CSV table of C-alpha atoms (C1' of nucleotides) in Angstrom, one decimal:
chain,number,residue,atom,x,y,z
A,655,MET,CA,-11.4,14.5,-18.8
A,656,THR,CA,-10.0,11.4,-17.8
A,657,LEU,CA,-11.4,8.2,-16.5
A,658,VAL,CA,-10.4,5.0,-14.8
A,659,GLY,CA,-12.7,2.6,-13.8
A,660,GLU,CA,-15.0,2.5,-16.8
A,661,GLY,CA,-14.8,1.9,-20.5
A,662,ARG,CA,-15.5,-1.0,-22.5
A,663,GLN,CA,-16.9,-3.9,-20.9
A,664,PRO,CA,-15.1,-7.3,-20.6
A,665,GLN,CA,-16.0,-9.7,-23.4
A,666,HIS,CA,-17.1,-12.8,-22.0
A,667,GLY,CA,-16.3,-15.0,-24.8
A,668,GLY,CA,-14.5,-18.3,-24.8
A,669,THR,CA,-14.5,-20.5,-21.9
A,670,GLU,CA,-10.9,-20.6,-20.6
A,671,THR,CA,-10.4,-16.9,-22.0
A,672,VAL,CA,-12.6,-15.4,-19.5
A,673,LYS,CA,-11.7,-11.9,-20.4
A,674,ASP,CA,-9.4,-10.2,-18.0
A,675,PRO,CA,-11.7,-7.8,-15.5
A,676,LEU,CA,-9.1,-5.2,-16.0
A,677,VAL,CA,-9.6,-4.3,-19.8
A,678,GLU,CA,-10.7,-1.1,-18.5
A,679,LEU,CA,-7.5,-0.4,-17.1
A,680,TYR,CA,-5.1,-1.3,-20.0
A,681,ASP,CA,-6.7,1.5,-21.9
A,682,GLU,CA,-5.3,4.1,-19.6
A,683,ALA,CA,-2.1,2.4,-19.4
A,684,ALA,CA,-1.8,2.4,-23.0
A,685,ALA,CA,-3.0,5.8,-23.4
A,686,GLU,CA,-0.2,6.5,-21.3
A,687,LEU,CA,2.3,4.8,-23.0
A,688,GLU,CA,1.4,6.4,-26.2
A,689,LYS,CA,1.3,9.8,-25.0
A,690,GLU,CA,5.0,8.7,-23.4
A,691,GLN,CA,6.4,7.3,-26.8
A,692,SER,CA,5.3,10.6,-28.6
A,693,SER,CA,7.4,13.1,-26.1
A,694,LEU,CA,10.4,10.6,-25.5
A,695,ILE,CA,11.8,7.8,-27.6
A,696,ILE,CA,12.6,4.4,-26.0
A,697,THR,CA,14.7,2.1,-27.2
A,698,ASP,CA,16.2,-1.0,-25.5
A,699,GLU,CA,19.5,0.6,-25.4
A,700,SER,CA,18.1,3.7,-23.9
A,701,GLN,CA,18.5,2.1,-20.5
A,702,ASP,CA,22.1,2.9,-20.8
A,703,LYS,CA,21.6,6.5,-21.3
A,704,ILE,CA,19.1,7.0,-18.5
A,705,PRO,CA,20.3,10.1,-16.3
A,706,GLU,CA,23.1,9.4,-14.3
A,707,ALA,CA,22.5,9.1,-10.8
A,708,PRO,CA,24.2,12.0,-9.4
A,709,THR,CA,25.1,10.4,-6.0
A,710,SER,CA,26.5,7.0,-5.3
A,711,GLN,CA,26.0,4.7,-8.1
A,712,LEU,CA,25.8,1.0,-7.0
A,713,GLU,CA,28.8,-1.0,-8.2
A,714,LYS,CA,27.4,-4.3,-9.3
A,715,GLY,CA,24.0,-2.9,-9.9
A,716,PRO,CA,21.1,-3.8,-7.8
A,717,ALA,CA,21.0,-7.3,-6.0
A,718,LYS,CA,18.2,-9.4,-6.6
A,719,GLY,CA,15.2,-9.7,-4.7
A,720,PHE,CA,13.5,-6.5,-5.7
A,721,ALA,CA,9.9,-7.3,-6.1
A,722,CYS,CA,9.5,-4.7,-8.6
A,723,LEU,CA,11.8,-6.3,-11.1
A,724,ALA,CA,10.4,-10.0,-10.6
A,725,PRO,CA,8.3,-11.1,-13.6
A,726,PRO,CA,4.6,-10.6,-13.1
A,727,GLN,CA,2.5,-13.5,-11.2
A,728,GLU,CA,0.8,-15.9,-12.8
A,729,GLU,CA,-2.9,-15.2,-13.2
A,730,SER,CA,-5.3,-17.3,-11.0
A,731,THR,CA,-3.8,-20.5,-11.8
A,732,GLN,CA,-4.4,-23.1,-8.9
A,733,ASN,CA,-1.2,-22.5,-6.6
A,734,PRO,CA,0.5,-25.8,-5.7
A,735,ASN,CA,1.9,-24.0,-2.7
A,736,GLN,CA,-1.4,-22.6,-1.3
A,737,TYR,CA,-1.3,-24.6,1.8
A,738,ILE,CA,2.2,-23.1,2.5
A,739,ILE,CA,1.1,-19.7,1.9
A,740,ASP,CA,-2.0,-19.9,4.4
A,741,LYS,CA,0.3,-21.3,7.0
A,742,LEU,CA,3.1,-18.4,6.4
A,743,LYS,CA,-0.1,-16.1,6.4
A,744,GLU,CA,-0.9,-17.4,9.8
A,745,LEU,CA,2.7,-16.7,11.0
A,746,ARG,CA,2.5,-13.4,9.6
A,747,SER,CA,-0.7,-12.3,11.5
A,748,ILE,CA,0.9,-13.2,14.6
A,749,TYR,CA,3.9,-11.1,14.0
A,750,GLU,CA,1.7,-8.3,13.0
A,751,SER,CA,0.2,-8.1,16.5
A,752,LYS,CA,3.2,-8.0,18.1
A,753,GLN,CA,4.9,-4.7,19.3
A,754,GLY,CA,8.6,-5.3,18.7
A,755,ASP,CA,10.8,-3.3,16.0
A,756,THR,CA,12.2,-6.8,15.0
A,757,ASP,CA,8.7,-8.2,14.2
A,758,THR,CA,8.0,-5.5,11.7
A,759,PHE,CA,10.5,-6.9,9.8
A,760,LYS,CA,9.8,-10.5,10.2
A,761,VAL,CA,6.5,-9.4,8.8
A,762,PHE,CA,8.3,-7.8,6.1
A,763,ASN,CA,10.3,-10.7,5.3
A,764,LEU,CA,7.5,-12.8,5.5
A,765,ASN,CA,5.6,-10.8,2.8
A,766,LYS,CA,8.6,-11.4,0.6
A,767,VAL,CA,8.5,-15.1,0.7
A,768,ILE,CA,4.9,-15.2,0.6
A,769,GLY,CA,5.1,-13.1,-2.7
A,770,ASP,CA,7.4,-15.2,-4.3
A,771,LEU,CA,5.9,-18.4,-3.2
A,772,SER,CA,2.5,-17.2,-4.7
A,773,ARG,CA,4.7,-16.4,-8.2
A,774,VAL,CA,6.5,-19.7,-8.4
A,775,LYS,CA,4.8,-22.5,-10.4
A,776,HIS,CA,6.3,-25.6,-9.4
A,777,LYS,CA,5.5,-27.3,-5.9
A,778,ILE,CA,8.1,-27.0,-3.5
A,779,THR,CA,9.1,-30.2,-2.2
A,780,THR,CA,12.9,-29.8,-0.6
A,781,ARG,CA,14.5,-27.6,1.5
A,782,ALA,CA,16.9,-26.6,-1.0
A,783,GLN,CA,14.0,-25.4,-2.9
A,784,ALA,CA,12.5,-23.7,0.0
A,785,LEU,CA,16.0,-21.7,0.4
A,786,LYS,CA,16.0,-20.4,-3.1
A,787,LEU,CA,12.6,-18.5,-2.4
A,788,GLN,CA,13.4,-14.6,-2.3
A,789,GLY,CA,13.5,-13.6,1.6
A,790,SER,CA,13.8,-17.1,2.9
A,791,GLY,CA,16.8,-18.0,4.9
A,792,ALA,CA,17.6,-21.2,7.3
A,793,LYS,CA,14.9,-20.5,9.6
A,794,THR,CA,12.0,-20.0,7.0
A,795,ALA,CA,13.2,-23.0,5.1
A,796,ASP,CA,12.7,-24.9,8.1
A,797,LYS,CA,9.3,-23.6,8.7
A,798,ILE,CA,8.5,-24.4,5.1
A,799,MET,CA,9.6,-28.1,5.7
A,800,GLU,CA,7.6,-28.4,8.8
A,801,ILE,CA,4.4,-27.4,6.9
A,802,ILE,CA,5.3,-30.0,4.2
A,803,ALA,CA,5.7,-33.0,6.6
A,804,THR,CA,3.1,-32.2,9.0
A,805,GLY,CA,0.8,-29.7,7.7
A,806,GLU,CA,1.1,-27.7,10.8
A,807,LEU,CA,3.4,-25.0,12.1
A,808,GLN,CA,3.9,-25.6,16.0
A,809,ARG,CA,5.1,-21.9,16.5
A,810,ILE,CA,1.5,-20.8,15.4
A,811,GLN,CA,-0.3,-23.0,17.9
A,812,ALA,CA,2.1,-22.2,20.5
A,813,GLU,CA,1.5,-18.1,19.7
A,814,ASP,CA,-2.2,-18.6,19.3
A,815,THR,CA,-3.3,-17.2,22.6
A,816,GLU,CA,-6.0,-15.3,24.1
A,817,GLU,CA,-3.8,-12.2,23.9
A,818,TYR,CA,-2.9,-12.6,20.6
A,819,ARG,CA,-6.6,-13.1,19.5
A,820,VAL,CA,-8.0,-10.1,21.6
A,821,CYS,CA,-5.0,-7.8,20.3
A,822,LYS,CA,-5.9,-8.8,16.8
A,823,LEU,CA,-9.5,-7.7,17.7
A,824,PHE,CA,-8.5,-4.3,19.0
A,825,ALA,CA,-5.9,-3.7,16.1
A,826,GLY,CA,-8.9,-3.9,13.7
A,827,ILE,CA,-10.2,-0.5,15.1
A,828,TYR,CA,-8.7,2.4,13.0
A,829,ASP,CA,-6.0,3.9,14.4
A,830,VAL,CA,-5.6,1.4,17.1
A,831,GLY,CA,-2.1,-0.7,16.3
A,832,ALA,CA,-0.1,-3.4,18.2
A,833,LYS,CA,1.0,-1.0,21.0
A,834,ARG,CA,-2.3,0.2,22.1
A,835,ALA,CA,-4.0,-3.2,21.4
A,836,HIS,CA,-1.3,-4.5,24.1
A,837,GLN,CA,-1.8,-1.7,26.3
A,838,TRP,CA,-5.6,-2.1,26.7
A,839,TYR,CA,-5.2,-5.9,27.3
A,840,GLY,CA,-2.8,-5.3,29.9
A,841,MET,CA,-5.7,-3.1,31.6
A,842,GLY,CA,-7.8,-6.0,31.4
A,843,LEU,CA,-9.8,-5.1,28.4
A,844,ARG,CA,-11.2,-8.2,26.6
A,845,THR,CA,-14.1,-7.5,24.0
A,846,LEU,CA,-15.1,-4.4,22.0
A,847,GLU,CA,-17.7,-3.6,24.3
A,848,ASP,CA,-15.1,-3.3,26.9
A,849,VAL,CA,-13.6,-0.9,24.9
A,850,GLU,CA,-16.8,1.1,24.5
A,851,LYS,CA,-17.5,0.6,28.1
A,852,HIS,CA,-14.2,2.0,29.3
A,853,LYS,CA,-13.6,4.7,26.5
A,854,GLU,CA,-13.1,7.4,29.1
A,855,GLU,CA,-10.4,5.7,31.1
A,856,ILE,CA,-8.6,4.7,27.7
A,857,ARG,CA,-8.9,8.3,26.3
A,858,LEU,CA,-10.2,6.7,23.2
A,859,THR,CA,-9.5,9.1,20.4
A,860,ARG,CA,-12.1,10.7,18.0
A,861,ASN,CA,-10.6,8.4,15.1
A,862,GLN,CA,-10.7,5.3,17.3
A,863,SER,CA,-14.2,6.1,18.2
A,864,ILE,CA,-15.4,6.4,14.4
A,865,GLY,CA,-13.4,3.0,13.7
A,866,LEU,CA,-15.0,1.4,16.6
A,867,LYS,CA,-18.7,2.5,15.8
A,868,TYR,CA,-18.3,1.0,12.3
A,869,TYR,CA,-16.1,-2.0,13.1
A,870,ASN,CA,-18.0,-4.7,11.6
A,871,ASP,CA,-18.4,-2.9,8.1
A,872,LEU,CA,-14.8,-1.5,7.9
A,873,GLN,CA,-13.6,-5.3,8.7
A,874,GLU,CA,-15.3,-6.2,5.3
A,875,ARG,CA,-13.6,-6.2,2.1
A,876,ILE,CA,-15.6,-4.0,-0.3
A,877,PRO,CA,-17.1,-5.8,-3.5
A,878,ARG,CA,-15.5,-4.4,-6.7
A,879,ALA,CA,-18.7,-3.4,-8.2
A,880,GLU,CA,-19.6,-1.5,-5.2
A,881,ALA,CA,-16.2,0.5,-5.2
A,882,SER,CA,-17.1,0.9,-8.8
A,883,ALA,CA,-20.4,2.4,-7.9
A,884,ILE,CA,-19.0,4.9,-5.3
A,885,PHE,CA,-16.5,5.8,-7.5
A,886,ASP,CA,-18.9,6.8,-10.2
A,887,LYS,CA,-20.7,8.8,-8.0
A,888,ILE,CA,-18.0,10.8,-6.5
A,889,ARG,CA,-16.5,11.2,-10.0
A,890,GLU,CA,-20.0,12.5,-11.1
A,891,THR,CA,-19.9,15.0,-8.5
A,892,ALA,CA,-16.6,16.3,-8.9
A,893,MET,CA,-17.4,16.7,-12.7
A,894,THR,CA,-20.3,19.2,-11.6
A,895,LEU,CA,-17.7,21.2,-9.9
A,896,ASP,CA,-15.4,21.1,-12.5
A,897,GLY,CA,-16.0,19.4,-16.2
A,898,ASN,CA,-12.1,19.4,-16.6
A,899,ALA,CA,-11.4,17.4,-13.6
A,900,THR,CA,-9.5,14.0,-13.7
A,901,VAL,CA,-10.5,11.3,-11.2
A,902,TYR,CA,-9.0,8.2,-10.8
A,903,ILE,CA,-9.6,5.0,-8.9
A,904,MET,CA,-6.6,3.4,-7.6
A,905,GLY,CA,-5.4,1.2,-4.9
A,906,SER,CA,-6.6,-2.5,-4.8
A,907,TYR,CA,-9.4,-1.5,-7.5
A,908,ARG,CA,-6.9,-0.3,-9.9
A,909,ARG,CA,-4.7,-3.5,-9.2
A,910,GLY,CA,-7.6,-5.6,-10.6
A,911,GLU,CA,-8.5,-7.2,-7.2
A,912,GLN,CA,-12.1,-8.5,-6.8
A,913,THR,CA,-12.2,-7.2,-3.6
A,914,CYS,CA,-11.0,-3.9,-1.9
A,915,GLY,CA,-9.8,-2.9,1.3
A,916,ASP,CA,-10.8,0.5,0.9
A,917,ILE,CA,-11.5,3.0,-1.9
A,918,ASP,CA,-8.5,5.3,-3.2
A,919,LEU,CA,-9.2,8.0,-5.2
A,920,LEU,CA,-7.1,10.7,-7.0
A,921,LEU,CA,-8.1,14.4,-8.1
A,922,THR,CA,-6.4,16.3,-10.4
A,923,ARG,CA,-6.9,18.8,-13.3
A,924,ASP,CA,-5.0,19.6,-16.4
A,925,PRO,CA,-3.9,23.4,-15.8
A,926,THR,CA,-3.0,24.0,-19.7
A,927,ASP,CA,-6.1,26.5,-19.6
A,928,GLY,CA,-4.8,28.5,-16.5
A,929,ILE,CA,-7.5,26.6,-14.1
A,930,THR,CA,-6.1,24.3,-11.5
A,931,HIS,CA,-7.8,22.1,-9.2
A,932,ALA,CA,-7.2,24.4,-6.2
A,933,GLY,CA,-10.1,24.5,-3.8
A,934,MET,CA,-11.9,21.8,-5.2
A,935,LEU,CA,-11.4,19.3,-3.0
A,936,HIS,CA,-12.6,21.0,-0.4
A,937,LYS,CA,-15.8,21.7,-2.3
A,938,LEU,CA,-16.1,18.3,-3.2
A,939,LEU,CA,-16.1,17.0,0.3
A,940,ASP,CA,-19.1,19.4,1.2
A,941,ARG,CA,-21.1,17.9,-1.6
A,942,LEU,CA,-20.2,14.4,-0.7
A,943,HIS,CA,-21.3,15.1,3.1
A,944,GLU,CA,-24.6,16.6,1.7
A,945,GLN,CA,-25.2,13.6,-0.7
A,946,GLY,CA,-24.9,11.0,2.2
A,947,ILE,CA,-21.8,9.8,0.7
A,948,LEU,CA,-19.2,10.8,3.0
A,949,THR,CA,-20.2,10.3,6.8
A,950,ASP,CA,-17.2,10.9,8.8
A,951,ASP,CA,-14.0,12.4,8.4
A,952,LEU,CA,-10.9,11.0,9.8
A,953,VAL,CA,-8.2,13.4,8.1
A,954,ILE,CA,-9.1,16.6,6.7
A,955,PRO,CA,-6.3,18.6,4.7
A,956,PRO,CA,-5.5,21.6,6.6
A,957,ASP,CA,-5.0,24.3,3.6
A,958,ASN,CA,-8.1,23.6,1.4
A,959,ARG,CA,-6.2,25.7,-1.5
A,960,ALA,CA,-3.3,23.5,-1.7
A,961,LEU,CA,-2.7,21.6,-4.7
A,962,GLU,CA,-1.5,18.7,-3.0
A,963,GLN,CA,-3.7,17.2,-0.3
A,964,LYS,CA,-4.8,13.8,1.3
A,965,TYR,CA,-8.4,13.5,2.8
A,966,MET,CA,-9.1,10.1,4.5
A,967,GLY,CA,-12.9,9.4,5.8
A,968,VAL,CA,-15.7,7.0,5.9
A,969,GLY,CA,-18.6,6.7,3.8
A,970,ARG,CA,-20.9,4.8,1.8
A,971,LEU,CA,-23.3,4.1,-1.4
A,972,PRO,CA,-26.4,5.9,-0.1
A,973,PRO,CA,-28.7,5.7,1.5
A,974,ASP,CA,-27.9,2.6,3.5
A,975,GLY,CA,-24.8,0.8,2.1
A,976,LYS,CA,-22.1,-0.6,4.2
A,977,MET,CA,-19.6,2.1,5.9
A,978,ARG,CA,-16.4,2.1,3.9
A,979,ARG,CA,-13.0,3.7,4.1
A,980,ILE,CA,-12.7,6.3,1.5
A,981,ASP,CA,-9.5,8.3,0.7
A,982,ILE,CA,-9.1,10.8,-1.7
A,983,LEU,CA,-5.7,12.3,-2.9
A,984,ALA,CA,-5.5,15.5,-4.5
A,985,ILE,CA,-2.2,16.3,-6.5
A,986,PRO,CA,-0.6,18.4,-8.7
A,987,TYR,CA,-1.2,17.4,-12.5
A,988,ASP,CA,2.3,17.0,-13.1
A,989,GLN,CA,3.0,14.6,-10.5
A,990,LYS,CA,0.2,12.3,-11.7
A,991,GLY,CA,2.5,9.5,-12.6
A,992,ALA,CA,4.7,9.0,-9.0
A,993,ALA,CA,1.2,9.6,-7.2
A,994,LEU,CA,-0.4,6.6,-9.4
A,995,ILE,CA,2.7,4.4,-8.4
A,996,TYR,CA,2.3,5.5,-4.8
A,997,PHE,CA,-1.4,5.1,-4.7
A,998,THR,CA,-1.7,2.1,-6.6
A,999,GLY,CA,0.7,-0.1,-4.9
A,1000,ASP,CA,0.9,-2.6,-3.3
A,1001,ASP,CA,2.8,-1.7,-0.3
A,1002,LEU,CA,5.6,-4.3,-1.4
A,1003,PHE,CA,5.9,-3.2,-4.9
A,1004,ASN,CA,6.0,0.4,-3.7
A,1005,ARG,CA,8.8,-0.3,-0.9
A,1006,SER,CA,10.7,-2.5,-3.3
A,1007,ILE,CA,10.6,0.2,-6.3
A,1008,ARG,CA,11.5,3.0,-3.4
A,1009,LEU,CA,14.5,0.8,-2.3
A,1010,LEU,CA,15.6,0.3,-5.7
A,1011,ALA,CA,15.5,4.4,-6.2
A,1012,ARG,CA,17.5,4.7,-3.4
A,1013,LYS,CA,20.2,2.3,-4.1
A,1014,LYS,CA,20.4,3.7,-7.6
A,1015,GLY,CA,21.2,7.4,-6.2
A,1016,TYR,CA,17.7,8.6,-6.6
A,1017,SER,CA,14.7,8.9,-4.3
A,1018,LEU,CA,11.0,8.2,-5.0
A,1019,ASN,CA,8.0,9.6,-3.4
A,1020,GLN,CA,4.4,10.4,-4.0
A,1021,ARG,CA,5.5,13.5,-5.8
A,1022,GLY,CA,8.2,12.3,-8.1
A,1023,LEU,CA,11.6,11.0,-8.9
A,1024,TYR,CA,14.5,12.9,-7.5
A,1025,GLY,CA,18.1,12.8,-8.2
A,1026,GLY,CA,20.8,14.5,-6.4
A,1027,VAL,CA,19.5,13.4,-3.1
A,1028,GLY,CA,21.8,14.5,-0.4
A,1029,ARG,CA,22.0,11.5,2.1
A,1030,ASP,CA,23.9,11.0,5.3
A,1031,THR,CA,26.1,7.8,5.8
A,1032,LYS,CA,23.0,5.7,7.1
A,1033,GLY,CA,21.2,6.6,4.0
A,1034,LYS,CA,18.9,9.4,5.7
A,1035,LYS,CA,18.0,11.9,3.2
A,1036,LEU,CA,19.3,15.3,3.9
A,1037,SER,CA,18.6,17.2,0.7
A,1038,GLU,CA,15.8,17.1,-1.6
A,1039,GLY,CA,17.7,16.8,-4.8
A,1040,THR,CA,16.0,17.7,-8.1
A,1041,ILE,CA,13.0,16.2,-9.9
A,1042,ILE,CA,13.7,13.7,-12.7
A,1043,ALA,CA,10.7,12.4,-13.6
A,1044,SER,CA,6.8,12.4,-12.2
A,1045,LYS,CA,4.4,13.0,-15.0
A,1046,THR,CA,3.6,9.1,-16.3
A,1047,GLU,CA,4.6,5.8,-14.3
A,1048,LYS,CA,6.2,4.8,-17.5
A,1049,GLU,CA,8.7,7.5,-17.3
A,1050,ILE,CA,9.4,6.8,-13.7
A,1051,PHE,CA,10.0,3.0,-14.4
A,1052,ASP,CA,12.1,3.7,-17.5
A,1053,VAL,CA,14.8,5.7,-15.3
A,1054,LEU,CA,14.9,3.1,-12.8
A,1055,GLY,CA,15.2,0.2,-15.2
A,1056,VAL,CA,12.2,-1.6,-13.9
A,1057,PRO,CA,10.2,-3.2,-16.8
A,1058,TRP,CA,6.7,-2.0,-17.4
A,1059,ARG,CA,4.1,-3.7,-14.8
A,1060,GLU,CA,0.6,-3.5,-15.4
A,1061,PRO,CA,-1.2,-2.4,-12.2
A,1062,HIS,CA,-2.8,-6.2,-11.8
A,1063,GLU,CA,0.7,-7.4,-11.9
A,1064,ARG,CA,1.9,-5.1,-9.0
A,1065,ARG,CA,0.3,-7.5,-6.2
A,1066,ARG,CA,1.5,-10.2,-4.4
A,1067,LYS,CA,-1.7,-11.7,-3.3
B,557,DC,C1',8.1,12.6,20.1
B,558,DA,C1',5.4,7.9,19.5
B,559,DG,C1',2.1,5.5,17.1
B,560,DT,C1',-0.6,4.8,12.8
B,561,DA,C1',-1.6,4.9,8.2
B,562,DG,C1',-1.1,4.5,3.2
C,1123,DG,C1',25.8,-5.0,13.2
C,1124,DG,C1',22.9,-2.5,11.3
C,1125,DG,C1',19.3,-1.7,7.7
C,1126,DC,C1',15.1,-3.1,5.8
C,1127,DC,C1',10.2,3.2,2.0
C,1128,DT,C1',8.9,7.7,2.7
C,1129,DT,C1',5.6,11.2,4.5
C,1130,DA,C1',1.8,13.1,6.8
C,1131,DC,C1',-1.2,13.5,10.5
C,1132,DT,C1',-2.6,13.0,15.4
C,1133,DG,C1',-2.3,13.6,20.3
D,460,DG,C1',13.9,-12.8,9.9
D,461,DC,C1',17.1,-11.7,5.8
D,462,DC,C1',20.9,-9.9,3.6
D,463,DC,C1',25.1,-7.2,2.9
DNA sequence: CAGTAG
DNA sequence: GGGCCTTACTG
DNA sequence: GCCC
């Protein structure tokens, strides 16, 4: 069996070398690397010999600005631009709560700037420096200069209205986004109590009701230790169903963050003995409900014998832990690498590496890296193409020419 | 299909 | 001017 | 909001 999330403890030795809390994750990555190198020789030159992309190749290589190609972030050193980052995050929050299509991309863009800003080591003091940041153009540079000069951003004060605050509150409910939030605001609702009181009129859905019921708990971040404890329980239960099961914990936990937004688990099984994990997730979910770990289902996989299934629900550390979002993804064993990339994120890294794949004539999704993908002139996918890599993350990175990035190096902060 | 989510 | 990740579920 |  394979486990991620436990293993040797960090050694608390020297002072400045407080051991990375991710030690346990390196084991897995290293193991994956070893397996990789035994089956496939990788040299520096091998990048020139990666499978030729069957469709349109980039003529001059990928443009810069791919987060997945950027050097890893500095680890926990005081960021000299933190005060700028904080203001840009406030602005991002405002854009997030808006409904327009362009606002979505403003958020996307700000994420790039924030990501680069948290990577940069020097203090930004001039407009020229601000302009150099990835995703930063004239307007963003102006905003950064305003923050540097005044410590404030007028745009934020102007947009910090009651509507913004109420919609932000509403959008904290699971399955409520900007559209519904504004819709409810337009109907006169202002508080969560209003939402509860008018649930019939606004046709609150089943999942929204769950989100509302656990609003406060679900708003909170999950301490790493608790995520680990929940993972242990679920893994143990899975192992009682099949001792050859493989359970990983992914998402922000695998990226090494001290708190997690939710708990993302991956379930699979090595089929070389002729047995797969078909039907296992379904049984696992039943057990977890019996154990009081899972309390509410948000999305249940329709076909309980399929090898690929995604479960989304709510649960806790029994008997009385806080309610947490729990996702379990079951996948075919040979798609483990692609699934790990997908479920480990972060989202910016995923979007970046997927865009890179597309620009190189491939397509990357949670199942694998595909070549020979048919696309229309707008880049919309017409045919699936053929699978090129999916077993390990490294294999996929190599084909794309992405330098290896440990999970904890795939975050923007 | 729109909206939401990962 | 048009793309900015990709796939899946819900109602 | 940025980039091609």
